[in-house]
Short mmCIF file of C-alpha atoms in Angstrom, two decimals:
data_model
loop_
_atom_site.label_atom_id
_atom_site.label_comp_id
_atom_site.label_asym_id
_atom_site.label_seq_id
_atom_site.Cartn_x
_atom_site.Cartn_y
_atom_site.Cartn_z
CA UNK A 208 0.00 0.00 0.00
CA UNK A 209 2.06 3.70 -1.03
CA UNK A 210 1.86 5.92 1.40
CA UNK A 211 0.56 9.22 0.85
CA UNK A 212 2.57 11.90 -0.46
CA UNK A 213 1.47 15.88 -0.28
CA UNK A 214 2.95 18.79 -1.41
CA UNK A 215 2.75 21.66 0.29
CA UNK A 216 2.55 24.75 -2.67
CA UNK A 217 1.92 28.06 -4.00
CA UNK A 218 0.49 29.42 -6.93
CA UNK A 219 3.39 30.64 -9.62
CA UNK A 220 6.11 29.30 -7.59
CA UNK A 221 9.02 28.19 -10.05
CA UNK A 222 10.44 26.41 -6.34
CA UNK A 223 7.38 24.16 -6.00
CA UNK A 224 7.30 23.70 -10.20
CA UNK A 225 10.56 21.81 -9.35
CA UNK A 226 9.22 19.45 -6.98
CA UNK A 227 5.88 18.89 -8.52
CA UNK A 228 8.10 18.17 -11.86
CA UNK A 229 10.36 15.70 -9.93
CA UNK A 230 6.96 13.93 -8.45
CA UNK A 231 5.39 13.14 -11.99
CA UNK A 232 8.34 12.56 -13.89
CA UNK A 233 9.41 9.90 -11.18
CA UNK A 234 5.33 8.50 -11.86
CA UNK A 235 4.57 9.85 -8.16
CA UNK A 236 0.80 10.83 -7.30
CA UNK A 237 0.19 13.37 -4.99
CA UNK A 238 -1.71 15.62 -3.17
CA UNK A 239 -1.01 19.33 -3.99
CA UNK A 240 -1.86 21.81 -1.20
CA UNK A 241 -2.08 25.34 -2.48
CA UNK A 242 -0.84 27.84 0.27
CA UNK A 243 -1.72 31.72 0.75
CA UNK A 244 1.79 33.09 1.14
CA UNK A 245 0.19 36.22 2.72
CA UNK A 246 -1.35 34.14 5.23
CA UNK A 247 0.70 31.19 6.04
CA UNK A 248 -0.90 27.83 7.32
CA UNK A 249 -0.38 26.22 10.31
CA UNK A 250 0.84 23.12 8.21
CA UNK A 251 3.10 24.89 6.79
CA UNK A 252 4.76 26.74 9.51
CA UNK A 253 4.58 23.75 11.53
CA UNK A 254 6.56 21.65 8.90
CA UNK A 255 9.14 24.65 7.55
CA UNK A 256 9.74 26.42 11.04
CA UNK A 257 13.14 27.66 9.76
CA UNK A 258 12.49 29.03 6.43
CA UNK A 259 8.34 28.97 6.76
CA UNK A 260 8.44 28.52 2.63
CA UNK A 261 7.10 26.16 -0.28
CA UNK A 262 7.52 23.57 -1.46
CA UNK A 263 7.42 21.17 1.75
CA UNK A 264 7.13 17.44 0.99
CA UNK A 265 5.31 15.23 3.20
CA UNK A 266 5.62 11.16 2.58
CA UNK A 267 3.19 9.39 4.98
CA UNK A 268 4.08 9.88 8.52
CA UNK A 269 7.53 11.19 8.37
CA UNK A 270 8.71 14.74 9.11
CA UNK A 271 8.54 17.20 6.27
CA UNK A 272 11.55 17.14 3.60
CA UNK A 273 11.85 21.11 2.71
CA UNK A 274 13.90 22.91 -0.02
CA UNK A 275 12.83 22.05 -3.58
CA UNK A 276 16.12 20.72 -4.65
CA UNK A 277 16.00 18.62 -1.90
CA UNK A 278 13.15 17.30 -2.50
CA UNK A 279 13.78 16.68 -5.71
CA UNK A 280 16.98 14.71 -4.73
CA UNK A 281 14.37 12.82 -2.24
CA UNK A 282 11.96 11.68 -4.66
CA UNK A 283 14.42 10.53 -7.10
CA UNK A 284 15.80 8.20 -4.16
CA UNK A 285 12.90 7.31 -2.03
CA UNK A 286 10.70 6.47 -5.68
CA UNK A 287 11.17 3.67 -8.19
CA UNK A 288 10.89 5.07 -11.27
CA UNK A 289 13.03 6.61 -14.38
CA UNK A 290 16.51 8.50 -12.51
CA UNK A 291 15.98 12.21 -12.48
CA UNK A 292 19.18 13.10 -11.83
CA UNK A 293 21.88 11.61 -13.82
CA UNK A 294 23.56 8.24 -12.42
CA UNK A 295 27.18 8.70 -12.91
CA UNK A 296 28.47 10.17 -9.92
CA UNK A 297 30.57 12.61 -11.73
CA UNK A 298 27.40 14.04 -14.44
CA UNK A 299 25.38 14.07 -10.71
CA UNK A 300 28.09 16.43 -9.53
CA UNK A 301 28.14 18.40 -12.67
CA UNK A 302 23.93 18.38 -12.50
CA UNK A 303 24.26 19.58 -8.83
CA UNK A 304 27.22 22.66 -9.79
CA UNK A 305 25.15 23.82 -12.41
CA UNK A 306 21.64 24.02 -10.95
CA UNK A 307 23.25 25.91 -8.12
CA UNK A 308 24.87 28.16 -10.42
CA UNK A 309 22.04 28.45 -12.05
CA UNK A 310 19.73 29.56 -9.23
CA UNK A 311 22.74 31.93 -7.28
CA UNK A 312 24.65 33.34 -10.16
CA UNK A 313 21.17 33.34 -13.27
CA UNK A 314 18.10 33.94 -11.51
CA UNK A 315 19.16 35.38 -8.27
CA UNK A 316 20.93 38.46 -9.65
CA UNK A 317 18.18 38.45 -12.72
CA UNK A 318 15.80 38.96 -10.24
CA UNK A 319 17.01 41.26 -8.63
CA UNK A 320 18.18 43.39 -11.49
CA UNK A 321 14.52 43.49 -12.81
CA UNK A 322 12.88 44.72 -9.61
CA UNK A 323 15.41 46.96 -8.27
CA UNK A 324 15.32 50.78 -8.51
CA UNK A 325 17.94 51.93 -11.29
CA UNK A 326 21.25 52.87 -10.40
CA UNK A 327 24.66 51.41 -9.87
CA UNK A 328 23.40 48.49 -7.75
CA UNK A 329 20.87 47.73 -10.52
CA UNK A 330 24.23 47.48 -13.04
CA UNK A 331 25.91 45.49 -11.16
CA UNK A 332 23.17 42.68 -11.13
CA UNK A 333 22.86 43.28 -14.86
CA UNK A 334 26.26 42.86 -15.79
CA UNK A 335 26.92 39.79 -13.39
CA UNK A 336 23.58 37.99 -14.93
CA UNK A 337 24.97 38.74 -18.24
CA UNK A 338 28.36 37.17 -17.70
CA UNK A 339 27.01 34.00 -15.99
CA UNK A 340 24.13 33.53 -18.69
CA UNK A 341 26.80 33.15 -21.39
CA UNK A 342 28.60 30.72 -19.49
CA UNK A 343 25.13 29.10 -19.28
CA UNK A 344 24.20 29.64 -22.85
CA UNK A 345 27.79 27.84 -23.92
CA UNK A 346 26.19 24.41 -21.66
CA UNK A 347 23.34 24.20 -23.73
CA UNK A 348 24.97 24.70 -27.49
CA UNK A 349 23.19 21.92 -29.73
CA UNK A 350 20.93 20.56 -27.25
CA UNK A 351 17.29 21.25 -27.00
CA UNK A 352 17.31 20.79 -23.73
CA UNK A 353 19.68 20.91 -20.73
CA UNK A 354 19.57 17.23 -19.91
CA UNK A 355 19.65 16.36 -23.70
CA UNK A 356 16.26 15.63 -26.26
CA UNK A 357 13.84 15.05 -23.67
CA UNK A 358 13.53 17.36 -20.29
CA UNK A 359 15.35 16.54 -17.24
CA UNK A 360 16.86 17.72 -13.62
CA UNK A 361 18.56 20.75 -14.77
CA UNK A 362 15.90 22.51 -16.80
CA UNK A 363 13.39 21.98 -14.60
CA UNK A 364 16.03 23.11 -11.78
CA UNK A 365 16.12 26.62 -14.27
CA UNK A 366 12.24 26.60 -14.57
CA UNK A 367 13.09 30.53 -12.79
CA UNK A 368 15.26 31.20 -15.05
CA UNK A 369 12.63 30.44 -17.72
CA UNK A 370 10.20 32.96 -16.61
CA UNK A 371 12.87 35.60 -16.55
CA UNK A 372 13.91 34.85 -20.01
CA UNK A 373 11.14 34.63 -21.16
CA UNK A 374 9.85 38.06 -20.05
CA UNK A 375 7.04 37.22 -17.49
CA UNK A 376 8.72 39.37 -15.20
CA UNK A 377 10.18 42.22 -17.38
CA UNK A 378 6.49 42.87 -18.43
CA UNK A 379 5.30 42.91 -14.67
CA UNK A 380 8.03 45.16 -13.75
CA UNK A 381 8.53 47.47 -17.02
CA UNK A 382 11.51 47.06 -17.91
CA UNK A 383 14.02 45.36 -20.43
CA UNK A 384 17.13 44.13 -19.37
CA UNK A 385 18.72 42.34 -22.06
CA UNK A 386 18.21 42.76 -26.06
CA UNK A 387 16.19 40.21 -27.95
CA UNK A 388 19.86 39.07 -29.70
CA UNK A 389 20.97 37.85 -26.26
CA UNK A 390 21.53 35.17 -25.51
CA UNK A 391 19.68 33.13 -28.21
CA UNK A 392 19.87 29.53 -27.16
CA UNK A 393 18.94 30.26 -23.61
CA UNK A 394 15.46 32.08 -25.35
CA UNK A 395 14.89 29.11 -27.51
CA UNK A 396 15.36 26.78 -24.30
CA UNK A 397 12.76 29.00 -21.98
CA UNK A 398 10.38 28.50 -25.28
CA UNK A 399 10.84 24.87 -25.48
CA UNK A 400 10.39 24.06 -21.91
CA UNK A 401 7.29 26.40 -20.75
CA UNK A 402 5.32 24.42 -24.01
CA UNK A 403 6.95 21.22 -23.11
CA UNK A 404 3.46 18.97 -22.85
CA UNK A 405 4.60 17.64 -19.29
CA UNK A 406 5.75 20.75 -18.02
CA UNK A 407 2.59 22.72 -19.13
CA UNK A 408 1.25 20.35 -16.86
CA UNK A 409 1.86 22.08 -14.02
CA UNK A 410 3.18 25.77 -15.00
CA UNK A 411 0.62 27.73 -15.38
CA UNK A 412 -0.20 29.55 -18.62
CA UNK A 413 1.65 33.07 -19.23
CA UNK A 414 -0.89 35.13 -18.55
CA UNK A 415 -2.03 33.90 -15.54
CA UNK A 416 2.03 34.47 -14.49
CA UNK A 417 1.84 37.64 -15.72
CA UNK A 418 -1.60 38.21 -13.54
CA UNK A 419 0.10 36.54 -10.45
CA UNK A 420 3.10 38.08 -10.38
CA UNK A 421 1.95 41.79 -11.40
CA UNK A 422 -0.31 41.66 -8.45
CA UNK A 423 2.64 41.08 -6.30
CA UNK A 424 4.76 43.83 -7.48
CA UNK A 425 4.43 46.35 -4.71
CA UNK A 426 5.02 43.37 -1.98
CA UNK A 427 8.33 42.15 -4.40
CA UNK A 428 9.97 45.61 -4.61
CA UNK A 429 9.05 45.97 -0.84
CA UNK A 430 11.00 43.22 0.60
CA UNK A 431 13.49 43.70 -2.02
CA UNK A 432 14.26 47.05 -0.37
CA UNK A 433 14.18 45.69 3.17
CA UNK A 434 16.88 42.93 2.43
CA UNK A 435 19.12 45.48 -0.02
CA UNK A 436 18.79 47.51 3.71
CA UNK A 437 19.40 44.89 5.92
CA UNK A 438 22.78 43.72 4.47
CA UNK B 36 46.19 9.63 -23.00
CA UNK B 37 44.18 9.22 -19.88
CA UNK B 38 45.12 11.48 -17.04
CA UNK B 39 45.00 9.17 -14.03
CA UNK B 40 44.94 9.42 -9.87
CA UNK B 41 43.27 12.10 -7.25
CA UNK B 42 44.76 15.52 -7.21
CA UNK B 43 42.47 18.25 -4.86
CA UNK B 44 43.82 21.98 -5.40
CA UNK B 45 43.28 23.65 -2.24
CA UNK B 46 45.32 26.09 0.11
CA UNK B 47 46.58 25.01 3.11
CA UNK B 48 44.12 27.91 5.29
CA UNK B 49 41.06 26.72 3.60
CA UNK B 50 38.37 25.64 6.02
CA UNK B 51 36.66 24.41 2.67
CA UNK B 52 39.37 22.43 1.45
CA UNK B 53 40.12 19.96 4.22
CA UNK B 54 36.69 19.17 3.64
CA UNK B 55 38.00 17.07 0.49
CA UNK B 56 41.03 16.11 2.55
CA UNK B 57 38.61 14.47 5.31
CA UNK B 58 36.57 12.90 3.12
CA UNK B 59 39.40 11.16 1.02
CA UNK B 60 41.15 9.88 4.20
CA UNK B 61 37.81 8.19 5.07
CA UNK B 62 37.68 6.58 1.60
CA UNK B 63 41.41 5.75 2.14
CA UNK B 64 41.82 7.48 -1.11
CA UNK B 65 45.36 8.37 -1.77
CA UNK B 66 45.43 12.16 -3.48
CA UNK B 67 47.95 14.65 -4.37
CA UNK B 68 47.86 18.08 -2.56
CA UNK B 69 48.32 21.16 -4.70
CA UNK B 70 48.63 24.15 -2.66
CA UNK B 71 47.48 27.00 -4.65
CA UNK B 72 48.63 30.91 -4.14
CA UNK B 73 45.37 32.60 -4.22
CA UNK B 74 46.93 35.93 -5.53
CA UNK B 75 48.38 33.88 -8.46
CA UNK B 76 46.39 31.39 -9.68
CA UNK B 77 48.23 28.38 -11.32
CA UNK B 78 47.47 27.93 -15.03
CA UNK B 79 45.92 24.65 -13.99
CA UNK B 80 43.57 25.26 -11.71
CA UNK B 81 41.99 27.88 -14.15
CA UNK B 82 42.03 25.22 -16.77
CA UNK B 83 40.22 22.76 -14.45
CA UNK B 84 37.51 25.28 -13.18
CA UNK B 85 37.35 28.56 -15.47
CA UNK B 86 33.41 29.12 -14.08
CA UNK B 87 33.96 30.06 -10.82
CA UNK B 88 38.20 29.92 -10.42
CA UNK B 89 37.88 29.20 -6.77
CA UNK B 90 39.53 26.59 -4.71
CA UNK B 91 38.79 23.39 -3.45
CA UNK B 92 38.51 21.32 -7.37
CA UNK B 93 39.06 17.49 -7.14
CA UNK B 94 40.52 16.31 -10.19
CA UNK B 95 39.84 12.77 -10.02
CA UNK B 96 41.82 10.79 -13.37
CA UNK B 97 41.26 14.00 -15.53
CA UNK B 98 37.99 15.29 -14.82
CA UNK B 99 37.18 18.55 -12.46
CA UNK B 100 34.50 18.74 -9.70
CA UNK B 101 33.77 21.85 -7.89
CA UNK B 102 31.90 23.26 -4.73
CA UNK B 103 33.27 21.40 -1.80
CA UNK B 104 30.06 20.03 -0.26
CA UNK B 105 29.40 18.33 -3.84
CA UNK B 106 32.49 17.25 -4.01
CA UNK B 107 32.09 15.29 -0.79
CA UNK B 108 29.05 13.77 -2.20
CA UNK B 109 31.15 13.22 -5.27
CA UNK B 110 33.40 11.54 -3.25
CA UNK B 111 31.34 9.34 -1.31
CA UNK B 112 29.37 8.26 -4.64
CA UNK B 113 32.58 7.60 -6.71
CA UNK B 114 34.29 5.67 -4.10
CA UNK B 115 30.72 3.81 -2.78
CA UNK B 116 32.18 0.75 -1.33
CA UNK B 117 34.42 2.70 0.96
CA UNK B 118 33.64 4.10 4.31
CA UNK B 119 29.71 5.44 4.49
CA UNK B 120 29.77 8.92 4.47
CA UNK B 121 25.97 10.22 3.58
CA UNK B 122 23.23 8.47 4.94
CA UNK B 123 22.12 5.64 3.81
CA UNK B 124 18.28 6.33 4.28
CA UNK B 125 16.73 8.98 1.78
CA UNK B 126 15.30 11.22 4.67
CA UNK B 127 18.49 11.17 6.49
CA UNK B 128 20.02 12.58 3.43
CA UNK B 129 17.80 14.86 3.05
CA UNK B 130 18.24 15.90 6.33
CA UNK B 131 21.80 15.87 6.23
CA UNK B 132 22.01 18.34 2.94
CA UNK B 133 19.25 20.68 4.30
CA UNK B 134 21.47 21.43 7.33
CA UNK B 135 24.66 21.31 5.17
CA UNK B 136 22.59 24.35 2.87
CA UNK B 137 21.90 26.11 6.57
CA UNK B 138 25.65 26.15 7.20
CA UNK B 139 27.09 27.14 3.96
CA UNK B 140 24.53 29.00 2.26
CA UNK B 141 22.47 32.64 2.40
CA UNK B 142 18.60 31.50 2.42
CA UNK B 143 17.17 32.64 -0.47
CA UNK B 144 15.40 35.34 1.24
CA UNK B 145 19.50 37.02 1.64
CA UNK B 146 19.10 36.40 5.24
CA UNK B 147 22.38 35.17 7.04
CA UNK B 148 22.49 31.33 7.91
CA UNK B 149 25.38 29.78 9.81
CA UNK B 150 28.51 30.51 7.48
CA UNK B 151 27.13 34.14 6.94
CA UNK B 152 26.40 34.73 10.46
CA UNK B 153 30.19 33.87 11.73
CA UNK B 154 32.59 35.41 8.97
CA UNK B 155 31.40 38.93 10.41
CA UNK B 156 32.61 37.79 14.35
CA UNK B 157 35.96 37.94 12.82
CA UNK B 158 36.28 42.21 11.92
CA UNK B 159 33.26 43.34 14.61
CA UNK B 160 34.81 45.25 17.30
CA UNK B 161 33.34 47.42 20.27
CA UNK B 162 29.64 47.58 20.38
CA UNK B 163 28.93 45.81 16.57
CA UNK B 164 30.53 42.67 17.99
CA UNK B 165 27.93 41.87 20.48
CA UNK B 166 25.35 42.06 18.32
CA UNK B 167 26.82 39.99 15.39
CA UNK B 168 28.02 37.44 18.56
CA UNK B 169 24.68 36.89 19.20
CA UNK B 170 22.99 36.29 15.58
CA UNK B 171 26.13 33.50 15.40
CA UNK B 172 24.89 31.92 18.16
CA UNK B 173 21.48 31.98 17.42
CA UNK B 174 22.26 30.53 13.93
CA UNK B 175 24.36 28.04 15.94
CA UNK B 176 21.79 26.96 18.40
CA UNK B 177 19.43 25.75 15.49
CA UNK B 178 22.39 23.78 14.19
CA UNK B 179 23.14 22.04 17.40
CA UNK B 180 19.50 20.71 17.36
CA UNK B 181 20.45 18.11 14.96
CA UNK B 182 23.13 17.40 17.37
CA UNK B 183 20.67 15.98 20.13
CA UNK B 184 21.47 12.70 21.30
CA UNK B 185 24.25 11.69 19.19
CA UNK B 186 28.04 11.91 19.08
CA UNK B 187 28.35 13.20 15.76
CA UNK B 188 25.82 14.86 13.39
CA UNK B 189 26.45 11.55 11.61
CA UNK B 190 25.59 9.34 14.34
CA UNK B 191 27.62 7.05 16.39
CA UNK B 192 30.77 8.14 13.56
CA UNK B 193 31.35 11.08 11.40
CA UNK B 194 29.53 11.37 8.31
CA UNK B 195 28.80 14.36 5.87
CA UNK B 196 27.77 17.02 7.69
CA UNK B 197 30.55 16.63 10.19
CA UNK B 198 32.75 16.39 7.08
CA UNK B 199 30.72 20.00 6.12
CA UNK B 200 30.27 22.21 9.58
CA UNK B 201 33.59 20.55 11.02
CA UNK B 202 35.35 23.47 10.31
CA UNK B 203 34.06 25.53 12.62
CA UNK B 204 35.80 23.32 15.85
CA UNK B 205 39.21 24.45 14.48
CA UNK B 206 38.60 27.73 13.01
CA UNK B 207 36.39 28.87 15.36
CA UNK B 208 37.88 28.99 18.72
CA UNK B 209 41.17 30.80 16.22
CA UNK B 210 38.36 33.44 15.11
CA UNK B 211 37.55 33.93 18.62
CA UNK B 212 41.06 33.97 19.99
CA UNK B 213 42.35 36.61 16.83
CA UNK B 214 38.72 39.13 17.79
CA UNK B 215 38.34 38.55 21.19
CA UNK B 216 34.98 37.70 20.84
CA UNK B 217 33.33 34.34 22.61
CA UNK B 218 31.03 32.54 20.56
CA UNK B 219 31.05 28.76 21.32
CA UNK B 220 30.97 28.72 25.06
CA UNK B 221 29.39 25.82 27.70
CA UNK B 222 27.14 27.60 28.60
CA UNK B 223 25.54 28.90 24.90
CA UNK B 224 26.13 25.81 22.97
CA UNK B 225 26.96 22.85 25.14
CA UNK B 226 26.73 20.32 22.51
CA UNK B 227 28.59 22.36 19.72
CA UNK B 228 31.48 22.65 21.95
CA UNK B 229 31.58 18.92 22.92
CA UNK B 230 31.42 17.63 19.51
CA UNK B 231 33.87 20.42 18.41
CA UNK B 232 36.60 18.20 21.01
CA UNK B 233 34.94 14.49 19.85
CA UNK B 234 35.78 16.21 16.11
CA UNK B 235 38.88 17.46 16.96
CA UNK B 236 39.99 13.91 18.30
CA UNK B 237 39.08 12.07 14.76
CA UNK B 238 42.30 10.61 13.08
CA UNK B 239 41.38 11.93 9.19
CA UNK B 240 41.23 15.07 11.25
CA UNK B 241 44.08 15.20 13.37
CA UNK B 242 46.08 14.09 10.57
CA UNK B 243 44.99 17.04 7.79
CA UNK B 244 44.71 19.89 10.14
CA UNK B 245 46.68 23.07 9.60
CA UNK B 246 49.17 24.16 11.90
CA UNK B 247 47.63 26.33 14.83
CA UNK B 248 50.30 28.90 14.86
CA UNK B 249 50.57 29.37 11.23
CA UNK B 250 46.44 29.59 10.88
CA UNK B 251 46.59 32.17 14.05
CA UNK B 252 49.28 34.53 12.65
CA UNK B 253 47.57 34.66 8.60
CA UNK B 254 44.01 35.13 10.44
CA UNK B 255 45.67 38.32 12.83
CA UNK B 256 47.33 39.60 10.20
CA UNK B 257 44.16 39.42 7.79
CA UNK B 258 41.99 40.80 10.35
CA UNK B 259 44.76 43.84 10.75
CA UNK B 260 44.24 44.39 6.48
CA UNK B 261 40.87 44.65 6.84
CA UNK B 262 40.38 46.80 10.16
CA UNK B 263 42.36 49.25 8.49
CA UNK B 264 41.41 49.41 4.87
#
């Protein structure tokens, strides 16, 4: 008898995309709990006490596994089912470099960039994105995807990154970062993967991003503030 | 022409390179040690990691791994029938790496977690250092709950988080000493400190550590370079 497996979400989260990508490529059903980030369940704080975010997996009875990477590095060892990451123990170590790269030195800084006020901060974002997405752009020369024809760990690990490229966020925030000539494979990729029939799945349709996100622009630019202030 | 053998470029003051020296001993994996000069970068280790340039890489027969706390996963997977360093259960591990991510890493939020919260004990002085004493600890305290009942975050033996957070029983009390600040004390963080001395005592550990004199004088004089710049 499986146990039961939940995942505790939120709408337009690229973090929970990951893990809900990991459960259904690995053949995993599950229950998806939708969370109000503005008004935080008990369940959730109860099982994410540190960090109080999504995604939070919960397999039958044990304690919560939290951190979508994690998680995703859970379900590919606690499942049967096709690998998700590769198997050779040095391609895992070059899956687990670049997803971090990608997240830290792509999509944090992109992020930023896009929602910050302008100035020389702003620039500095800009040009460090730039630099690291042409080191990224050179990994994916002649493939369609990151983990080769079909999707796997690493472009659903840049499902972020996707959104940014693709402009979901530029249009929310007004702004244009990058020229449409940049950066030309990673565009194609960000195309290929948000229509890919399993991701579309469970990313929700551009507009509804677009929707999501633009009514969370004064709360985004907010906090942004308070961290750029706190460090 | 197949490049064979273990070859970790480190330095010899790098808290995150014994990481790789630890782990290797465990695997009784024989390596060769290239010190690196971080002000002038051998040719080599910009060939074998031109993303990020940093030390610790592994070269293991040819091919380049960076990041040390993949690398010790790296090292346990390559090297599997050797001495257990992850977890063998899936939620252990995942326990293990979220912890390992609370010591190394900013949350993604770009609030401080353990690493974060200690590098600024080292230049705080006067009032500032109180305060940034106390956020260590705090971040420490959370870390020393998956401490509770064992000898070693790994268990009964050390094991991949010790490999990751063990830095802190050497190069911690040398922070302290060089910034007269007191951060790991009985009284704040009883288990820390005991399992900083149960570390200590490890062979792989004993064996790899830098020399205390040596680590004291480069930390004084680097905390002297950037109190006055």
């Amino acid at each position: 008898m499986a146990e039961l497996v939940k995942l505790i979400g939120a709408f337009g989260s690229p973090f929970v995309h990951r893990a809900e990508m990991a459960l259904r490529l690995k053949g995993v059903p599950y229950e998806l709990i939708q969370e109000d980030l503005n008004n935080k369940s008990e369940l959730l704080l109860r099982h994410n006490p540190i960090h109080k975010s999504v995604p939070v997996l919960l397999h039958g009875d044990r304690p919560a596994v939290c951190e979508s990477l994690l998680i995703v590095e859970y379900v590919d060892e606690a499942f049967p089912g096709p690998p998700l990451l590769p198997t050779d123990p040095h391609d895992r170590a070059m899956a687990r470099f670049w997803a971090q790269f990608i997240e830290h030195k792509c999509s944090r800084p992109f992020w930023m960039a896009v929602w910050m006020d302008d100035g020389e901060a702003r620039e500095g974002f800009v040009a460090e994105t730039k630099g690291n997405l042409a080191l990224l752009e050179a990994r994916l020369q002649g493939k369609k995807f990151f983990a080769g024809d079909a999707v796997g760990y690493l472009d659903f690990a840049a499902c972020g990154l996707a959104h940014l490229l693709g402009g979901v966020i530029e249009e929310v925030a007004g702004v244009r970062l990058y020229g449409d000539g940049e950066f030309p494979a990673l565009r194609r990729w960000a195309e290929d993967y948000t229509s890919d029939e399993a991701v579309r799945a469970c990313l929700p349709e551009r507009a509804l991003l677009v929707a999501h996100f633009a009514g969370k622009k004064d709360k985004i630019r907010m906090s942004l503030r308070a961290m750029m202030q706190h460090k | 022409m197949a490049e064979k053998g273990v070859k970790v470029f480190g330095m010899w003051a790098s808290p995150m390179a014994i990481r790789l020296e630890w782990a290797l001993r465990l695997k009784s994996v024989v390596y060769e040690y290239v010190d690196e000069d971080l002000g002038n970068k051998s040719d080599a280790l910009l060939r074998y990691n031109p993303v990020t340039k940093k030390v610790p890489v592994l070269v293991h027969d040819g091919k380049p791994v960076v990041e040390s706390a993949i690398i010790v996963e790296y090292i346990d997977e390559a090297w599997k029938d050797g001495y257990p360093i992850m977890p063998a259960d899936p939620y252990e591990r995942a326990q293990a790496r979220f912890w390992a991510n609370f010591a190394d890493e900013k949350d993604l939020n770009g609030f401080v977690q353990c690493n974060a919260a200690v590098y600024p004990v080292f230049t705080a002085t006067g009032e500032a250092q109180g305060k940034v004493v106390h956020e260590a600890q705090q971040c420490l305290k959370t870390l020393e709950k998956a401490l509770e009942g064992k000898k070693f975050f790994g268990g009964d033996a050390v094991g991949y988080l010790d490999l990751v957070v063990g830095w802190y029983a050497y190069w911690l009390p040398i922070i302290e000493e060089v910034s007269g600040a007191s951060v790991v004390t009985d009284e704040e963080l009883p288990l820390m400190k005991a399992w900083f001395d149960r570390f200590l005592a490890v062979d792989v550990v004993k064996e790899t550590l830098p020399p205390r004199d040596k680590l004291l004088a480069l930390n004084t004089a680097r905390r002297e370079q950037l109190l006055t710049a």
